[in-house]
């Protein structure tokens, strides 16, 4: 199993999502390619990967993203713009 690495902007992105009315469950500690969060608002669900700067997906994340649609957020602005 691969240990989870939480990007430095995780808390601020999750906070921004919540301030926009999203219910957010952090999944960041799961590791193994799982997305960092699950967000829900008004009948819309998103699996979310939070990346800082230009950080790239790991091979395990790429595999997961090939099976499930995952939204990548890199900033608070990305979180605010999520629909």
CSV table of C-alpha atoms in Angstrom, one decimal:
chain,number,residue,atom,x,y,z
A,1,UNK,CA,0.0,0.0,0.0
A,2,UNK,CA,1.2,3.5,-0.8
A,3,UNK,CA,0.9,6.0,2.1
A,4,UNK,CA,-1.1,9.1,1.4
A,5,UNK,CA,0.6,12.4,0.7
A,6,UNK,CA,-1.6,15.5,1.4
A,7,UNK,CA,-0.8,18.5,-0.8
A,8,UNK,CA,-0.1,21.8,1.0
A,9,UNK,CA,-3.2,23.4,-0.4
A,10,UNK,CA,-5.6,20.7,0.7
A,11,UNK,CA,-7.1,22.5,3.7
A,12,UNK,CA,-7.6,25.8,1.9
A,13,UNK,CA,-9.3,24.1,-1.1
A,14,UNK,CA,-11.6,22.0,1.1
A,15,UNK,CA,-12.5,25.2,3.1
A,16,UNK,CA,-13.3,27.1,-0.1
A,17,UNK,CA,-15.5,24.3,-1.3
A,18,UNK,CA,-17.4,24.3,2.0
A,19,UNK,CA,-17.8,28.0,1.9
A,20,UNK,CA,-19.5,27.7,-1.5
A,21,UNK,CA,-22.0,25.2,-0.1
A,22,UNK,CA,-20.4,21.9,-0.9
A,23,UNK,CA,-20.6,19.1,1.6
A,24,UNK,CA,-17.0,17.7,1.6
A,25,UNK,CA,-15.7,14.4,2.9
A,26,UNK,CA,-11.9,14.3,2.9
A,27,UNK,CA,-10.6,11.0,1.5
A,28,UNK,CA,-7.0,12.2,1.5
A,29,UNK,CA,-5.7,9.7,4.0
A,30,UNK,CA,-6.8,6.7,2.0
A,31,UNK,CA,-3.9,6.9,-0.5
A,32,UNK,CA,-3.5,4.1,-3.1
A,33,UNK,CA,-4.6,6.4,-5.9
A,34,UNK,CA,-8.0,7.3,-4.3
A,35,UNK,CA,-9.2,10.9,-4.8
A,36,UNK,CA,-8.6,13.4,-2.0
A,37,UNK,CA,-12.3,14.3,-1.5
A,38,UNK,CA,-15.9,13.6,-2.3
A,39,UNK,CA,-18.1,16.7,-2.7
A,40,UNK,CA,-21.8,17.0,-2.9
A,41,UNK,CA,-24.1,20.0,-3.6
A,42,UNK,CA,-27.6,20.2,-5.0
A,43,UNK,CA,-27.7,16.8,-6.6
A,44,UNK,CA,-24.2,17.0,-8.0
A,45,UNK,CA,-21.3,14.8,-6.9
A,46,UNK,CA,-17.6,15.2,-7.6
A,47,UNK,CA,-14.7,13.0,-6.8
A,48,UNK,CA,-11.9,15.5,-6.3
A,49,UNK,CA,-8.1,15.3,-6.6
A,50,UNK,CA,-6.3,18.3,-5.0
A,51,UNK,CA,-2.9,19.1,-6.5
A,52,UNK,CA,-0.6,21.9,-5.5
A,53,UNK,CA,1.1,23.9,-8.3
A,54,UNK,CA,2.2,21.7,-11.2
A,55,UNK,CA,2.3,18.4,-9.2
A,56,UNK,CA,1.4,15.5,-11.4
A,57,UNK,CA,-0.8,12.5,-10.9
A,58,UNK,CA,0.9,9.4,-9.5
A,59,UNK,CA,0.6,6.2,-11.6
A,60,UNK,CA,-2.0,4.8,-9.1
A,61,UNK,CA,-4.0,8.1,-9.4
A,62,UNK,CA,-3.9,7.9,-13.2
A,63,UNK,CA,-5.2,4.3,-13.1
A,64,UNK,CA,-8.1,5.4,-10.8
A,65,UNK,CA,-8.9,8.4,-13.0
A,66,UNK,CA,-9.1,6.0,-16.0
A,67,UNK,CA,-12.0,4.2,-14.3
A,68,UNK,CA,-13.9,7.1,-12.6
A,69,UNK,CA,-14.3,10.7,-13.5
A,70,UNK,CA,-12.2,12.8,-11.1
A,71,UNK,CA,-12.1,16.6,-11.0
A,72,UNK,CA,-8.6,18.1,-10.4
A,73,UNK,CA,-8.5,21.3,-8.3
A,74,UNK,CA,-5.3,23.2,-7.9
A,75,UNK,CA,-6.4,26.4,-6.1
A,76,UNK,CA,-9.0,28.1,-4.1
A,77,UNK,CA,-10.2,29.8,-7.3
A,78,UNK,CA,-10.7,26.3,-8.9
A,79,UNK,CA,-12.8,25.3,-5.9
A,80,UNK,CA,-14.9,28.5,-6.1
A,81,UNK,CA,-15.6,27.9,-9.8
A,82,UNK,CA,-16.6,24.3,-9.4
A,83,UNK,CA,-20.2,23.6,-10.7
